[in-house]
mmCIF file of C-alpha atoms in Angstrom:
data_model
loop_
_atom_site.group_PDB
_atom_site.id
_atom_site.type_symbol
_atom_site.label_atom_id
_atom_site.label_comp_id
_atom_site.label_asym_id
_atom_site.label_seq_id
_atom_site.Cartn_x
_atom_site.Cartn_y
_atom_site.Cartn_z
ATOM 1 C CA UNK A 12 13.153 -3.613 -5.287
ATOM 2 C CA UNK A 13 14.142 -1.794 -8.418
ATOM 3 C CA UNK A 14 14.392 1.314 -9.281
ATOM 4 C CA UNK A 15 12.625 4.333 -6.916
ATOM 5 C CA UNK A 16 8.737 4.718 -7.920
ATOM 6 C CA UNK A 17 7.744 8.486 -8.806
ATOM 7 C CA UNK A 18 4.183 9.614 -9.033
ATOM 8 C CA UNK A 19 3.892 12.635 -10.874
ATOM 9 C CA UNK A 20 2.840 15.686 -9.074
ATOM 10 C CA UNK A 21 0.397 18.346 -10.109
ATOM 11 C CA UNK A 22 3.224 20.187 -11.658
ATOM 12 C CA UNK A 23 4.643 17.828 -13.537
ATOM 13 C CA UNK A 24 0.932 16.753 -15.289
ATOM 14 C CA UNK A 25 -0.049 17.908 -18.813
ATOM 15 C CA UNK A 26 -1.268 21.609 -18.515
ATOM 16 C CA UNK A 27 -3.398 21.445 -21.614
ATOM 17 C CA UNK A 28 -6.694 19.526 -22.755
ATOM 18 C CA UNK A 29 -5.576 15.587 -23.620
ATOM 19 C CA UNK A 30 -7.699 13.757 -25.625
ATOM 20 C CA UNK A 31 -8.287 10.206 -24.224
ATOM 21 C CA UNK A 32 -5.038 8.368 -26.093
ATOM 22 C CA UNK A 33 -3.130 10.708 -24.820
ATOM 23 C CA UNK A 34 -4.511 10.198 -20.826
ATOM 24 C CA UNK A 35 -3.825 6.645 -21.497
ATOM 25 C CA UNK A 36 -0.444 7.524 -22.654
ATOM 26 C CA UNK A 37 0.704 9.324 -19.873
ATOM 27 C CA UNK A 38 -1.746 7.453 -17.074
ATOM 28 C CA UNK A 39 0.633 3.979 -18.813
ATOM 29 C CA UNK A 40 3.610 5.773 -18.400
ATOM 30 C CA UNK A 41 3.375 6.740 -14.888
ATOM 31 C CA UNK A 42 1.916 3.405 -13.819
ATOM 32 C CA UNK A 43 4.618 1.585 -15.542
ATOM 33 C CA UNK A 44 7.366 0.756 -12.522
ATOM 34 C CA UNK A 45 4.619 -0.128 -10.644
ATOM 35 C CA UNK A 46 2.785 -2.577 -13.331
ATOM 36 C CA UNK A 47 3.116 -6.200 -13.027
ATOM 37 C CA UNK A 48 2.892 -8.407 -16.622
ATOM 38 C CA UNK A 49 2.424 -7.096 -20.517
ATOM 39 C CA UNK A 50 -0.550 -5.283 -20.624
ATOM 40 C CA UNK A 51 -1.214 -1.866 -20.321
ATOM 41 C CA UNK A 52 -1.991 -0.828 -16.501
ATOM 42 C CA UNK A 53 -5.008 1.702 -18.036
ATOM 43 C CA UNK A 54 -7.627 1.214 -21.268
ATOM 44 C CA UNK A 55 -10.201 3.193 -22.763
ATOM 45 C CA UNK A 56 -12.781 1.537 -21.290
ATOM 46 C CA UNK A 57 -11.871 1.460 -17.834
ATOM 47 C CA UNK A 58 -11.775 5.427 -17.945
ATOM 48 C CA UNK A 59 -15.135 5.735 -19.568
ATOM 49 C CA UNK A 60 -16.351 3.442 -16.655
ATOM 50 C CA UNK A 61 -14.896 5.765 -14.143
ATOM 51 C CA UNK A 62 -16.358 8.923 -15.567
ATOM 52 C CA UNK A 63 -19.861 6.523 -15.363
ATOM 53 C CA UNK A 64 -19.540 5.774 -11.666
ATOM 54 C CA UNK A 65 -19.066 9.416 -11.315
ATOM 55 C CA UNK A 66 -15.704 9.422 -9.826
ATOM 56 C CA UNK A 67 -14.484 12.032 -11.781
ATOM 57 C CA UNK A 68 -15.872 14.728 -14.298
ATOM 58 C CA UNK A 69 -17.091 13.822 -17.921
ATOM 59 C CA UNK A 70 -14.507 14.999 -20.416
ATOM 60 C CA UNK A 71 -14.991 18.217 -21.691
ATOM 61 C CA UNK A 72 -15.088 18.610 -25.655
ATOM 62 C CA UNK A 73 -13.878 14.841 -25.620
ATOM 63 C CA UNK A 74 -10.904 16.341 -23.639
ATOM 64 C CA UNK A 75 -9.379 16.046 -20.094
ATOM 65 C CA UNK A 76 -7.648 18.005 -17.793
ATOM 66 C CA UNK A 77 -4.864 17.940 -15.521
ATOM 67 C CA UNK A 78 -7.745 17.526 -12.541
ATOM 68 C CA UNK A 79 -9.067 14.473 -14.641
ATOM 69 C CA UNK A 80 -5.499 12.956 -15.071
ATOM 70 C CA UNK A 81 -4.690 13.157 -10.872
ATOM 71 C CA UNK A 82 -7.699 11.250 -10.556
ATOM 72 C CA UNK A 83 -7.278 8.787 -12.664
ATOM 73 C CA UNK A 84 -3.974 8.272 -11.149
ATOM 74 C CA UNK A 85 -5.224 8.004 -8.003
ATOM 75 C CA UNK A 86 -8.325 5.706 -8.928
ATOM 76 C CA UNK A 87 -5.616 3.185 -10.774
ATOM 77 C CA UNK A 88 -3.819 2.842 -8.015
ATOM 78 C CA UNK A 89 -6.804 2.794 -5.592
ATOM 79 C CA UNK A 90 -7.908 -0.255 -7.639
ATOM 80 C CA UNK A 91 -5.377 -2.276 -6.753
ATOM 81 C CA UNK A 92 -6.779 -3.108 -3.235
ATOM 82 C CA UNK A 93 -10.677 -1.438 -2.840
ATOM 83 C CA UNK A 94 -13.866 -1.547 -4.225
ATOM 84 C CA UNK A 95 -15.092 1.603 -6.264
ATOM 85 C CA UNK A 96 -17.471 2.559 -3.830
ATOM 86 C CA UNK A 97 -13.905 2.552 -0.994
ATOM 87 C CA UNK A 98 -12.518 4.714 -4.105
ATOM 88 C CA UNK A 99 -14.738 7.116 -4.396
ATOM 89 C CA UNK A 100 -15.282 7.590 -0.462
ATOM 90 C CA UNK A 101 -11.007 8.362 -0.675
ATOM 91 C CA UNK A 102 -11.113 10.432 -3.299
ATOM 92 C CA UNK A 103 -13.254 12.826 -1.723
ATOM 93 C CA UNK A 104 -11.364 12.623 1.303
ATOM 94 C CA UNK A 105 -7.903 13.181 -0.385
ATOM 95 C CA UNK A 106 -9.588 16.544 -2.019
ATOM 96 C CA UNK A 107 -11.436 17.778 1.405
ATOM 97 C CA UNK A 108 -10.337 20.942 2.531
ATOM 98 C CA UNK A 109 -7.709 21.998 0.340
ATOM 99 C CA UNK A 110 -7.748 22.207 -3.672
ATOM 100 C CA UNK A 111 -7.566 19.104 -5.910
ATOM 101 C CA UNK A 112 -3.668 19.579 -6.700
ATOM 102 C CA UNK A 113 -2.779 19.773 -3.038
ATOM 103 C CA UNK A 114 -4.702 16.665 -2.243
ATOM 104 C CA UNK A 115 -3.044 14.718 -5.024
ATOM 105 C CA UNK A 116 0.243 15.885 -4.216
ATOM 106 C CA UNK A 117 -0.039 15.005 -0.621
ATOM 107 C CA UNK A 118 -1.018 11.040 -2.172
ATOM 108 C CA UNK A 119 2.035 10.977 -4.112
ATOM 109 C CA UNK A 120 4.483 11.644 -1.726
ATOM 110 C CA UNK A 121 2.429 9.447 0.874
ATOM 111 C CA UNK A 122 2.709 6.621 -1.640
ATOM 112 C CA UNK A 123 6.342 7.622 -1.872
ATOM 113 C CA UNK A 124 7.017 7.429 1.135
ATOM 114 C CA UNK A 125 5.532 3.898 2.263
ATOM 115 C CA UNK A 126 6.983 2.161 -0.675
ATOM 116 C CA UNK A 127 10.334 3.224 0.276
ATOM 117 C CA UNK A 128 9.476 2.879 4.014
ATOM 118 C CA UNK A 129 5.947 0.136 4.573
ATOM 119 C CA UNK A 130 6.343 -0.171 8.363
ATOM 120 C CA UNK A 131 6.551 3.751 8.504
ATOM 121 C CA UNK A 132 3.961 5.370 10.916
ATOM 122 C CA UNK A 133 0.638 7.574 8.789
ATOM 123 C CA UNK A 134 2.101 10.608 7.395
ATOM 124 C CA UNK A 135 0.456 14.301 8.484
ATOM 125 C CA UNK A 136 -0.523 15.422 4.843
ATOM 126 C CA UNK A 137 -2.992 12.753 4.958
ATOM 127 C CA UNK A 138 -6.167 11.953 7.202
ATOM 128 C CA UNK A 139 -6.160 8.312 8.556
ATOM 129 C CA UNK A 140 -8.159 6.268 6.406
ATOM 130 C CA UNK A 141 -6.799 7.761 2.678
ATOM 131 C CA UNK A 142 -3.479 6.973 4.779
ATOM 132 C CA UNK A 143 -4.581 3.445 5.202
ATOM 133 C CA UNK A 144 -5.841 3.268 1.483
ATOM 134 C CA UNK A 145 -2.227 4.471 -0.211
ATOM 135 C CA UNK A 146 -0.403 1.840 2.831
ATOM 136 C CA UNK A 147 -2.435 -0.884 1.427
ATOM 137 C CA UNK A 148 -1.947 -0.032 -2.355
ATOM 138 C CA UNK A 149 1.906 0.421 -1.178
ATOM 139 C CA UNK A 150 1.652 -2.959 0.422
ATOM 140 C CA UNK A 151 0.082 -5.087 -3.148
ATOM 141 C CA UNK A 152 2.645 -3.475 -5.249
ATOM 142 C CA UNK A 153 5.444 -4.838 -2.812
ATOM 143 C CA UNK A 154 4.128 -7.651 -2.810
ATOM 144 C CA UNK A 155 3.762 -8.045 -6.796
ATOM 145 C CA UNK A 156 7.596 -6.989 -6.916
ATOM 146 C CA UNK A 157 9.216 -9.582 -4.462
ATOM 147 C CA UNK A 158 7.120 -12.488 -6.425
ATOM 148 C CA UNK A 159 7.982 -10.909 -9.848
ATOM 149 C CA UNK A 160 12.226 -11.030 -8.628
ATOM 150 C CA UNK A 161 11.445 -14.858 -7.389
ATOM 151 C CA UNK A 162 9.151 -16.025 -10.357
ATOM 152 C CA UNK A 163 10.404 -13.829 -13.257
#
């Protein structure tokens, strides 16, 4: 594989209201390493339909947060493999019992960790089945990397 993927954590996401080019910006940028082909991993639309199927918070003022940006992240990647109704079960779950940035730090670094290590037993940050979510999302984008190095 190439380089080492990086997910953002809380920390390192935009502290201050984005307005939607600038989500896609950064939601493109992260999701980069990990996007197969020429098109951009994220659009406009696919946000708005998000925000529809109520799997995260409207935009405030036409602007979005840091909590609307983890999401997103997470959703993207989410995609991948399950259906938005899987999603939005797993997104729940990731936030339950702790606050929003805890819960999407503890998917990063699960996601981390599988890519670099996909036979690796569930790590403790995570309960079993968002564990099984991030292990098959780690999986698809293996798998889109060792046929991108044999067909490039």
């Amino acid at each position: 594989m190439e380089k080492e993927f990086h997910l953002p954590r809380w920390e390192e996401l935009p502290d201050l209201a984005l307005y939607m080019d600038q989500v896609l910006l950064v939601l493109n940028t992260a999701l980069q390493p990990v996007t197969v082909g020429e098109a951009p991993a994220v659009t406009a639309a696919m946000l708005n339909n998000y925000v529809k199927l109520k799997l995260t918070a409207p935009a405030e003022k036409k602007k979005y947060g840091r909590s609307h940006v983890a999401r997103f992240l997470m959703i993207c990647l989410y995609k991948r493999v399950l259906s938005m109704q899987e999603i939005a079960a797993l997104v729940e779950l990731v936030e339950a019992g702790r606050t929003a940035a805890e819960g999407y730090n503890a998917f990063a670094g699960e996601l981390e960790r599988l890519l670099l290590a996909p036979e690796a037993p569930a790590g403790e940050d995570c309960p079993p089945a968002v564990s099984a979510g991030i292990r098959a999302v780690a999986a698809k984008i293996t798998l889109e990397r060792l046929l991108a190095e044999k067909n490039p």
